[in-house]
Amino acid sequence: MNRYRIFKNSNFIKMWLAYSISALGSSISFYAIMIYLYQQTGKALDIGIYTMTSILASIISGPFVGLIVDKYNRKRLMVFSNLISGILILLLVVNKYIFVVYIVIFFMTISNKVYISARMSSLPNIVKEEELVKANGLISGTSFTIRIIGPGLAGIITSLVGSRIIFVFDSVSYFIGAIIIMMIVFSNETDKEGSLKKNLLTGIKYMFTHKVLKFYVVLGIFFRLFFSMLSPLMLIYVIKYLEKGNAEYGILMMMVGIGGIIGSYIARIIENKYDVNTIFGNGLIALGFIMVLFLNVKKFYLATIVYLIYNITLFSTIINIHTNVQKITPDNMRGQVFGNIGTIFGPFHLISMSLGTFLADIFNVRTVLLTSAICYTFLSFIIIRVQRYNLLKEEKENIA
């Protein structure tokens, strides 16, 4: 197979380019909004509300987004969602009230969720099945490259010309993305009549009745329940346990982006060598062990290396899983599956962050994170062993 064949797919290149342009604008404005909020109020609480607003919008809108993506033309949905996001972010240029920021973020999250769900659902319609991992890897690699440069650009541009110019740039990036998407040609073979009869819980029910998807969902819930607390606690961990400052924290966070880029490449390599469920099971168990190792390393440079390995493992696993979900999910259900990911996982994400930060004030942050990592490793190992036992049992019964 020609490894560069995917670059000859003009429709994929257009989708990739549209995503890259709008994602760069969004990444810069994401951090610019945090800077703007802190400059206006001086309160960390407002930044927390900003993050929580986005998470809640994702949880609430999931079932509705899934129905919309499966019912209507996905290309048009991607175009309209980009246009709506471009208009919404433009409102912040003339805005003077903090509450308006939260309203804009709430509806932008929903609009972006429509776009992401439609894009993920549409990719199998424009890319051959054997090239899906490459396509997902390229998009993810771009995402993490942007994630690395986004905060720096936001800080530089905000200090030079202010955050409002960034909002204009983001708006333009959405409009350009919409124009590029208009030029994409692909079929959207959804069952329109069937979609009309679906209820809001159809996608969630489907994910919990499909054997493979249910397996992914259960382990995904455990992963978020035990590891989502890492995000708000990492800065405290760096300061109190590693005894470093903001600069070192920033370096550690760069490992997320670098790990994502490397993981995107590795995902393409391991796809053809291992079964996807083997990748998923071994990858998620490995994450637990790597995190336990990370939390037992005192030297910062070693912690940075281990955290890089953690993120490489994480994203090479996730890309293969997303690809397999695209392959095994019928086209007329794909929107509901991807649309409901935030609805299913979001509450556990919030529980983890809330419980983790609460316990960290009672015990020390390392104890909380280490206990969480050990519990996750133990439980994920048991779940995966049980899953493999059940699969072997089914195979023997089928042979008999």
GROMACS .gro file of C-alpha atoms in nm:
model
  400
    1MET     CA    1   0.000   0.000   0.000
    2ASN     CA    2   0.130   0.346  -0.089
    3ARG     CA    3   0.173   0.524   0.244
    4TYR     CA    4   0.125   0.863   0.077
    5ARG     CA    5  -0.192   0.770  -0.113
    6ILE     CA    6  -0.413   0.950   0.136
    7PHE     CA    7  -0.254   1.283   0.031
    8LYS     CA    8  -0.397   1.226  -0.317
    9ASN     CA    9  -0.748   1.223  -0.171
   10SER     CA   10  -0.854   1.583  -0.240
   11ASN     CA   11  -1.168   1.558  -0.026
   12PHE     CA   12  -0.970   1.447   0.278
   13ILE     CA   13  -0.711   1.720   0.222
   14LYS     CA   14  -0.990   1.979   0.215
   15MET     CA   15  -1.141   1.842   0.537
   16TRP     CA   16  -0.798   1.834   0.700
   17LEU     CA   17  -0.718   2.190   0.587
   18ALA     CA   18  -1.056   2.325   0.702
   19TYR     CA   19  -1.009   2.163   1.042
   20SER     CA   20  -0.650   2.287   1.078
   21ILE     CA   21  -0.737   2.650   1.005
   22SER     CA   22  -1.040   2.668   1.235
   23ALA     CA   23  -0.865   2.463   1.507
   24LEU     CA   24  -0.571   2.704   1.515
   25GLY     CA   25  -0.807   2.998   1.563
   26SER     CA   26  -1.003   2.810   1.831
   27SER     CA   27  -0.689   2.708   2.021
   28ILE     CA   28  -0.561   3.064   2.038
   29SER     CA   29  -0.900   3.207   2.137
   30PHE     CA   30  -0.949   2.935   2.404
   31TYR     CA   31  -0.648   3.065   2.596
   32ALA     CA   32  -0.723   3.426   2.504
   33ILE     CA   33  -1.065   3.395   2.671
   34MET     CA   34  -0.902   3.268   2.991
   35ILE     CA   35  -0.659   3.561   2.984
   36TYR     CA   36  -0.947   3.800   2.913
   37LEU     CA   37  -1.156   3.666   3.203
   38TYR     CA   38  -0.870   3.688   3.449
   39GLN     CA   39  -0.782   4.040   3.334
   40GLN     CA   40  -1.144   4.151   3.377
   41THR     CA   41  -1.218   3.989   3.715
   42GLY     CA   42  -0.890   3.869   3.865
   43LYS     CA   43  -1.073   3.557   3.989
   44ALA     CA   44  -0.974   3.196   3.921
   45LEU     CA   45  -1.340   3.106   3.978
   46ASP     CA   46  -1.440   3.269   3.650
   47ILE     CA   47  -1.191   3.052   3.461
   48GLY     CA   48  -1.337   2.748   3.637
   49ILE     CA   49  -1.691   2.851   3.537
   50TYR     CA   50  -1.567   2.894   3.179
   51THR     CA   51  -1.440   2.534   3.174
   52MET     CA   52  -1.748   2.394   3.349
   53THR     CA   53  -1.981   2.575   3.107
   54SER     CA   54  -1.814   2.401   2.816
   55ILE     CA   55  -1.833   2.057   2.982
   56LEU     CA   56  -2.200   2.099   3.077
   57ALA     CA   57  -2.292   2.212   2.725
   58SER     CA   58  -2.126   1.900   2.588
   59ILE     CA   59  -2.313   1.671   2.831
   60ILE     CA   60  -2.654   1.829   2.773
   61SER     CA   61  -2.633   1.857   2.395
   62GLY     CA   62  -2.494   1.510   2.318
   63PRO     CA   63  -2.819   1.322   2.242
   64PHE     CA   64  -2.961   1.612   2.038
   65VAL     CA   65  -2.638   1.650   1.840
   66GLY     CA   66  -2.634   1.279   1.763
   67LEU     CA   67  -2.986   1.288   1.621
   68ILE     CA   68  -2.910   1.596   1.412
   69VAL     CA   69  -2.590   1.450   1.266
   70ASP     CA   70  -2.764   1.125   1.168
   71LYS     CA   71  -3.074   1.299   1.032
   72TYR     CA   72  -2.933   1.583   0.821
   73ASN     CA   73  -2.665   1.625   0.555
   74ARG     CA   74  -2.333   1.620   0.742
   75LYS     CA   75  -2.150   1.843   0.498
   76ARG     CA   76  -2.409   2.117   0.546
   77LEU     CA   77  -2.396   2.068   0.921
   78MET     CA   78  -2.018   2.121   0.918
   79VAL     CA   79  -2.059   2.436   0.710
   80PHE     CA   80  -2.339   2.580   0.924
   81SER     CA   81  -2.166   2.496   1.254
   82ASN     CA   82  -1.851   2.676   1.138
   83LEU     CA   83  -2.054   2.980   1.031
   84ILE     CA   84  -2.244   2.987   1.361
   85SER     CA   85  -1.922   2.955   1.563
   86GLY     CA   86  -1.767   3.234   1.357
   87ILE     CA   87  -2.059   3.465   1.434
   88LEU     CA   88  -2.069   3.373   1.804
   89ILE     CA   89  -1.699   3.437   1.869
   90LEU     CA   90  -1.733   3.770   1.689
   91LEU     CA   91  -1.980   3.881   1.959
   92LEU     CA   92  -1.694   3.885   2.210
   93VAL     CA   93  -1.524   4.163   2.014
   94VAL     CA   94  -1.790   4.413   2.123
   95ASN     CA   95  -1.895   4.245   2.449
   96LYS     CA   96  -1.856   4.422   2.786
   97TYR     CA   97  -2.022   4.169   3.018
   98ILE     CA   98  -1.874   3.852   3.169
   99PHE     CA   99  -2.202   3.658   3.161
  100VAL     CA  100  -2.215   3.703   2.782
  101VAL     CA  101  -1.883   3.517   2.756
  102TYR     CA  102  -2.039   3.215   2.927
  103ILE     CA  103  -2.344   3.226   2.700
  104VAL     CA  104  -2.124   3.244   2.391
  105ILE     CA  105  -1.906   2.956   2.513
  106PHE     CA  106  -2.212   2.743   2.590
  107PHE     CA  107  -2.352   2.773   2.238
  108MET     CA  108  -2.010   2.757   2.071
  109THR     CA  109  -1.947   2.427   2.250
  110ILE     CA  110  -2.270   2.288   2.105
  111SER     CA  111  -2.187   2.422   1.759
  112ASN     CA  112  -1.836   2.274   1.772
  113LYS     CA  113  -1.979   1.944   1.896
  114VAL     CA  114  -2.202   1.929   1.588
  115TYR     CA  115  -1.898   1.994   1.369
  116ILE     CA  116  -1.678   1.733   1.540
  117SER     CA  117  -1.950   1.467   1.541
  118ALA     CA  118  -2.029   1.533   1.174
  119ARG     CA  119  -1.659   1.524   1.082
  120MET     CA  120  -1.589   1.201   1.270
  121SER     CA  121  -1.902   1.042   1.123
  122SER     CA  122  -1.821   1.159   0.770
  123LEU     CA  123  -1.458   1.050   0.754
  124PRO     CA  124  -1.541   0.689   0.652
  125ASN     CA  125  -1.744   0.835   0.363
  126ILE     CA  126  -1.442   1.007   0.208
  127VAL     CA  127  -1.153   0.781   0.317
  128LYS     CA  128  -1.110   0.410   0.245
  129GLU     CA  129  -1.132   0.182   0.548
  130GLU     CA  130  -0.764   0.083   0.533
  131GLU     CA  131  -0.666   0.452   0.542
  132LEU     CA  132  -0.883   0.555   0.839
  133VAL     CA  133  -0.604   0.523   1.096
  134LYS     CA  134  -0.376   0.741   0.881
  135ALA     CA  135  -0.652   0.999   0.839
  136ASN     CA  136  -0.733   1.007   1.210
  137GLY     CA  137  -0.363   1.015   1.291
  138LEU     CA  138  -0.298   1.313   1.065
  139ILE     CA  139  -0.591   1.506   1.210
  140SER     CA  140  -0.485   1.422   1.566
  141GLY     CA  141  -0.122   1.509   1.493
  142THR     CA  142  -0.232   1.847   1.361
  143SER     CA  143  -0.452   1.897   1.667
  144PHE     CA  144  -0.164   1.838   1.906
  145THR     CA  145   0.076   2.053   1.707
  146ILE     CA  146  -0.175   2.335   1.738
  147ARG     CA  147  -0.216   2.253   2.107
  148ILE     CA  148   0.157   2.315   2.156
  149ILE     CA  149   0.174   2.649   1.975
  150GLY     CA  150  -0.173   2.779   2.069
  151PRO     CA  151  -0.101   2.897   2.426
  152GLY     CA  152   0.221   3.071   2.323
  153LEU     CA  153   0.057   3.253   2.033
  154ALA     CA  154  -0.236   3.354   2.255
  155GLY     CA  155  -0.001   3.502   2.514
  156ILE     CA  156   0.211   3.689   2.258
  157ILE     CA  157  -0.079   3.826   2.053
  158THR     CA  158  -0.279   3.926   2.362
  159SER     CA  159   0.017   4.115   2.506
  160LEU     CA  160   0.076   4.296   2.175
  161VAL     CA  161  -0.272   4.381   2.045
  162GLY     CA  162  -0.522   4.250   2.301
  163SER     CA  163  -0.764   3.958   2.305
  164ARG     CA  164  -1.032   4.115   2.084
  165ILE     CA  165  -0.810   4.087   1.774
  166ILE     CA  166  -0.775   3.716   1.847
  167PHE     CA  167  -1.153   3.678   1.847
  168VAL     CA  168  -1.165   3.841   1.502
  169PHE     CA  169  -0.894   3.604   1.379
  170ASP     CA  170  -1.084   3.304   1.517
  171SER     CA  171  -1.404   3.421   1.350
  172VAL     CA  172  -1.228   3.452   1.014
  173SER     CA  173  -1.075   3.104   1.058
  174TYR     CA  174  -1.424   2.956   1.102
  175PHE     CA  175  -1.553   3.131   0.790
  176ILE     CA  176  -1.255   3.010   0.585
  177GLY     CA  177  -1.312   2.657   0.717
  178ALA     CA  178  -1.677   2.674   0.609
  179ILE     CA  179  -1.580   2.780   0.256
  180ILE     CA  180  -1.331   2.494   0.223
  181ILE     CA  181  -1.585   2.238   0.348
  182MET     CA  182  -1.830   2.356   0.081
  183MET     CA  183  -1.584   2.220  -0.178
  184ILE     CA  184  -1.583   1.866  -0.031
  185VAL     CA  185  -1.773   1.597  -0.223
  186PHE     CA  186  -1.889   1.282  -0.044
  187SER     CA  187  -2.196   1.067   0.001
  188ASN     CA  188  -2.394   1.071   0.326
  189GLU     CA  189  -2.584   0.743   0.321
  190THR     CA  190  -2.796   0.795   0.632
  191ASP     CA  191  -3.142   0.645   0.677
  192LYS     CA  192  -3.348   0.963   0.695
  193GLU     CA  193  -3.676   0.790   0.772
  194GLY     CA  194  -3.518   0.576   1.039
  195SER     CA  195  -3.355   0.879   1.195
  196LEU     CA  196  -3.691   1.049   1.242
  197LYS     CA  197  -3.813   0.760   1.457
  198LYS     CA  198  -3.513   0.760   1.687
  199ASN     CA  199  -3.539   0.896   2.039
  200LEU     CA  200  -3.274   1.085   2.230
  201LEU     CA  201  -3.144   0.774   2.405
  202THR     CA  202  -3.107   0.556   2.096
  203GLY     CA  203  -2.735   0.626   2.058
  204ILE     CA  204  -2.663   0.562   2.425
  205LYS     CA  205  -2.865   0.238   2.421
  206TYR     CA  206  -2.680   0.127   2.109
  207MET     CA  207  -2.341   0.184   2.271
  208PHE     CA  208  -2.438  -0.022   2.577
  209THR     CA  209  -2.584  -0.312   2.376
  210HIS     CA  210  -2.306  -0.343   2.117
  211LYS     CA  211  -2.047  -0.578   2.272
  212VAL     CA  212  -1.735  -0.399   2.147
  213LEU     CA  213  -1.865  -0.046   2.204
  214LYS     CA  214  -1.984  -0.141   2.553
  215PHE     CA  215  -1.634  -0.266   2.632
  216TYR     CA  216  -1.484   0.064   2.512
  217VAL     CA  217  -1.740   0.267   2.706
  218VAL     CA  218  -1.691   0.083   3.038
  219LEU     CA  219  -1.313   0.120   3.029
  220GLY     CA  220  -1.350   0.479   2.906
  221ILE     CA  221  -1.565   0.557   3.209
  222PHE     CA  222  -1.309   0.408   3.447
  223PHE     CA  223  -1.028   0.599   3.275
  224ARG     CA  224  -1.207   0.933   3.312
  225LEU     CA  225  -1.322   0.858   3.665
  226PHE     CA  226  -0.969   0.796   3.788
  227PHE     CA  227  -0.759   1.017   3.559
  228SER     CA  228  -0.962   1.332   3.481
  229MET     CA  229  -0.855   1.473   3.817
  230LEU     CA  230  -0.502   1.487   3.680
  231SER     CA  231  -0.581   1.803   3.484
  232PRO     CA  232  -0.666   2.039   3.774
  233LEU     CA  233  -0.415   1.875   4.013
  234MET     CA  234  -0.107   1.864   3.789
  235LEU     CA  235   0.007   2.220   3.863
  236ILE     CA  236  -0.019   2.157   4.238
  237TYR     CA  237   0.171   1.829   4.197
  238VAL     CA  238   0.453   2.002   4.007
  239ILE     CA  239   0.484   2.274   4.272
  240LYS     CA  240   0.444   2.068   4.589
  241TYR     CA  241   0.598   1.731   4.500
  242LEU     CA  242   0.841   1.802   4.216
  243GLU     CA  243   0.919   2.139   4.380
  244LYS     CA  244   0.917   2.329   4.052
  245GLY     CA  245   0.730   2.633   3.919
  246ASN     CA  246   0.507   2.756   3.637
  247ALA     CA  247   0.777   2.723   3.370
  248GLU     CA  248   0.831   2.355   3.448
  249TYR     CA  249   0.456   2.299   3.454
  250GLY     CA  250   0.438   2.450   3.105
  251ILE     CA  251   0.713   2.217   2.984
  252LEU     CA  252   0.526   1.918   3.127
  253MET     CA  253   0.206   2.027   2.952
  254MET     CA  254   0.396   2.046   2.624
  255MET     CA  255   0.451   1.671   2.658
  256VAL     CA  256   0.077   1.626   2.599
  257GLY     CA  257   0.106   1.784   2.255
  258ILE     CA  258   0.437   1.620   2.166
  259GLY     CA  259   0.307   1.285   2.290
  260GLY     CA  260  -0.002   1.332   2.074
  261ILE     CA  261   0.206   1.397   1.762
  262ILE     CA  262   0.432   1.095   1.819
  263GLY     CA  263   0.134   0.882   1.923
  264SER     CA  264  -0.045   0.973   1.599
  265TYR     CA  265   0.249   0.834   1.402
  266ILE     CA  266   0.284   0.520   1.616
  267ALA     CA  267  -0.090   0.450   1.581
  268ARG     CA  268  -0.037   0.402   1.208
  269ILE     CA  269   0.252   0.160   1.268
  270ILE     CA  270   0.085  -0.066   1.523
  271GLU     CA  271  -0.248  -0.078   1.337
  272ASN     CA  272  -0.127  -0.345   1.096
  273LYS     CA  273   0.070  -0.543   1.354
  274TYR     CA  274  -0.182  -0.594   1.633
  275ASP     CA  275  -0.554  -0.653   1.681
  276VAL     CA  276  -0.728  -0.329   1.779
  277ASN     CA  277  -0.874  -0.480   2.097
  278THR     CA  278  -0.526  -0.598   2.198
  279ILE     CA  279  -0.399  -0.243   2.142
  280PHE     CA  280  -0.686  -0.104   2.348
  281GLY     CA  281  -0.655  -0.350   2.638
  282ASN     CA  282  -0.277  -0.346   2.667
  283GLY     CA  283  -0.263   0.029   2.606
  284LEU     CA  284  -0.505   0.117   2.886
  285ILE     CA  285  -0.340  -0.120   3.134
  286ALA     CA  286   0.000   0.026   3.041
  287LEU     CA  287  -0.132   0.377   3.110
  288GLY     CA  288  -0.199   0.280   3.471
  289PHE     CA  289   0.151   0.141   3.525
  290ILE     CA  290   0.315   0.439   3.354
  291MET     CA  291   0.117   0.684   3.568
  292VAL     CA  292   0.218   0.498   3.886
  293LEU     CA  293   0.580   0.524   3.770
  294PHE     CA  294   0.539   0.896   3.694
  295LEU     CA  295   0.406   0.961   4.044
  296ASN     CA  296   0.708   0.788   4.197
  297VAL     CA  297   0.970   0.987   4.008
  298LYS     CA  298   1.113   1.283   4.197
  299LYS     CA  299   1.353   1.426   3.938
  300PHE     CA  300   1.181   1.662   3.698
  301TYR     CA  301   1.362   1.557   3.380
  302LEU     CA  302   1.275   1.190   3.444
  303ALA     CA  303   0.914   1.285   3.521
  304THR     CA  304   0.900   1.472   3.190
  305ILE     CA  305   1.023   1.167   2.997
  306VAL     CA  306   0.777   0.934   3.172
  307TYR     CA  307   0.489   1.177   3.113
  308LEU     CA  308   0.583   1.194   2.744
  309ILE     CA  309   0.570   0.812   2.725
  310TYR     CA  310   0.232   0.821   2.900
  311ASN     CA  311   0.088   1.056   2.638
  312ILE     CA  312   0.239   0.863   2.346
  313THR     CA  313   0.071   0.548   2.479
  314LEU     CA  314  -0.257   0.729   2.543
  315PHE     CA  315  -0.299   0.886   2.201
  316SER     CA  316  -0.172   0.593   1.994
  317THR     CA  317  -0.439   0.386   2.172
  318ILE     CA  318  -0.718   0.643   2.136
  319ILE     CA  319  -0.662   0.695   1.762
  320ASN     CA  320  -0.692   0.322   1.694
  321ILE     CA  321  -1.008   0.305   1.904
  322HIS     CA  322  -1.174   0.599   1.728
  323THR     CA  323  -1.088   0.436   1.396
  324ASN     CA  324  -1.241   0.105   1.500
  325VAL     CA  325  -1.556   0.279   1.622
  326GLN     CA  326  -1.588   0.442   1.280
  327LYS     CA  327  -1.549   0.101   1.114
  328ILE     CA  328  -1.792  -0.102   1.325
  329THR     CA  329  -2.067   0.160   1.362
  330PRO     CA  330  -2.331   0.179   1.085
  331ASP     CA  331  -2.332   0.507   0.897
  332ASN     CA  332  -2.683   0.596   1.016
  333MET     CA  333  -2.577   0.551   1.382
  334ARG     CA  334  -2.231   0.708   1.370
  335GLY     CA  335  -2.352   1.058   1.456
  336GLN     CA  336  -2.533   0.939   1.767
  337VAL     CA  337  -2.234   0.738   1.884
  338PHE     CA  338  -1.987   1.025   1.851
  339GLY     CA  339  -2.245   1.281   1.964
  340ASN     CA  340  -2.310   1.096   2.290
  341ILE     CA  341  -1.947   1.046   2.390
  342GLY     CA  342  -1.950   1.369   2.591
  343THR     CA  343  -2.290   1.286   2.741
  344ILE     CA  344  -2.170   0.948   2.870
  345PHE     CA  345  -1.820   1.046   2.979
  346GLY     CA  346  -1.883   1.407   3.086
  347PRO     CA  347  -2.042   1.335   3.427
  348PHE     CA  348  -1.752   1.106   3.523
  349HIS     CA  349  -1.511   1.375   3.411
  350LEU     CA  350  -1.681   1.624   3.646
  351ILE     CA  351  -1.699   1.373   3.933
  352SER     CA  352  -1.329   1.297   3.900
  353MET     CA  353  -1.224   1.663   3.898
  354SER     CA  354  -1.455   1.756   4.187
  355LEU     CA  355  -1.365   1.455   4.402
  356GLY     CA  356  -0.996   1.480   4.322
  357THR     CA  357  -0.966   1.848   4.413
  358PHE     CA  358  -1.176   1.791   4.729
  359LEU     CA  359  -0.960   1.500   4.848
  360ALA     CA  360  -0.639   1.684   4.759
  361ASP     CA  361  -0.727   1.948   5.020
  362ILE     CA  362  -0.767   1.675   5.283
  363PHE     CA  363  -0.476   1.451   5.186
  364ASN     CA  364  -0.170   1.550   4.984
  365VAL     CA  365  -0.208   1.566   4.606
  366ARG     CA  366   0.040   1.283   4.536
  367THR     CA  367  -0.148   1.043   4.763
  368VAL     CA  368  -0.475   1.116   4.581
  369LEU     CA  369  -0.325   1.076   4.234
  370LEU     CA  370  -0.125   0.765   4.324
  371THR     CA  371  -0.423   0.594   4.488
  372SER     CA  372  -0.634   0.677   4.185
  373ALA     CA  373  -0.374   0.539   3.942
  374ILE     CA  374  -0.333   0.214   4.140
  375CYS     CA  375  -0.711   0.160   4.162
  376TYR     CA  376  -0.749   0.225   3.789
  377THR     CA  377  -0.468  -0.016   3.699
  378PHE     CA  378  -0.615  -0.293   3.914
  379LEU     CA  379  -0.974  -0.249   3.791
  380SER     CA  380  -0.884  -0.212   3.423
  381PHE     CA  381  -0.672  -0.529   3.442
  382ILE     CA  382  -0.966  -0.725   3.588
  383ILE     CA  383  -1.216  -0.589   3.331
  384ILE     CA  384  -0.988  -0.668   3.038
  385ARG     CA  385  -0.913  -1.020   3.168
  386VAL     CA  386  -1.286  -1.088   3.210
  387GLN     CA  387  -1.352  -0.956   2.858
  388ARG     CA  388  -1.085  -1.182   2.709
  389TYR     CA  389  -1.219  -1.481   2.904
  390ASN     CA  390  -1.569  -1.418   2.769
  391LEU     CA  391  -1.440  -1.390   2.412
  392LEU     CA  392  -1.250  -1.719   2.443
  393LYS     CA  393  -1.558  -1.883   2.593
  394GLU     CA  394  -1.773  -1.763   2.302
  395GLU     CA  395  -1.518  -1.893   2.050
  396LYS     CA  396  -1.518  -2.239   2.213
  397GLU     CA  397  -1.899  -2.247   2.218
  398ASN     CA  398  -1.913  -2.150   1.850
  399ILE     CA  399  -1.663  -2.425   1.760
  400ALA     CA  400  -1.861  -2.680   1.963
   0.00000   0.00000   0.00000
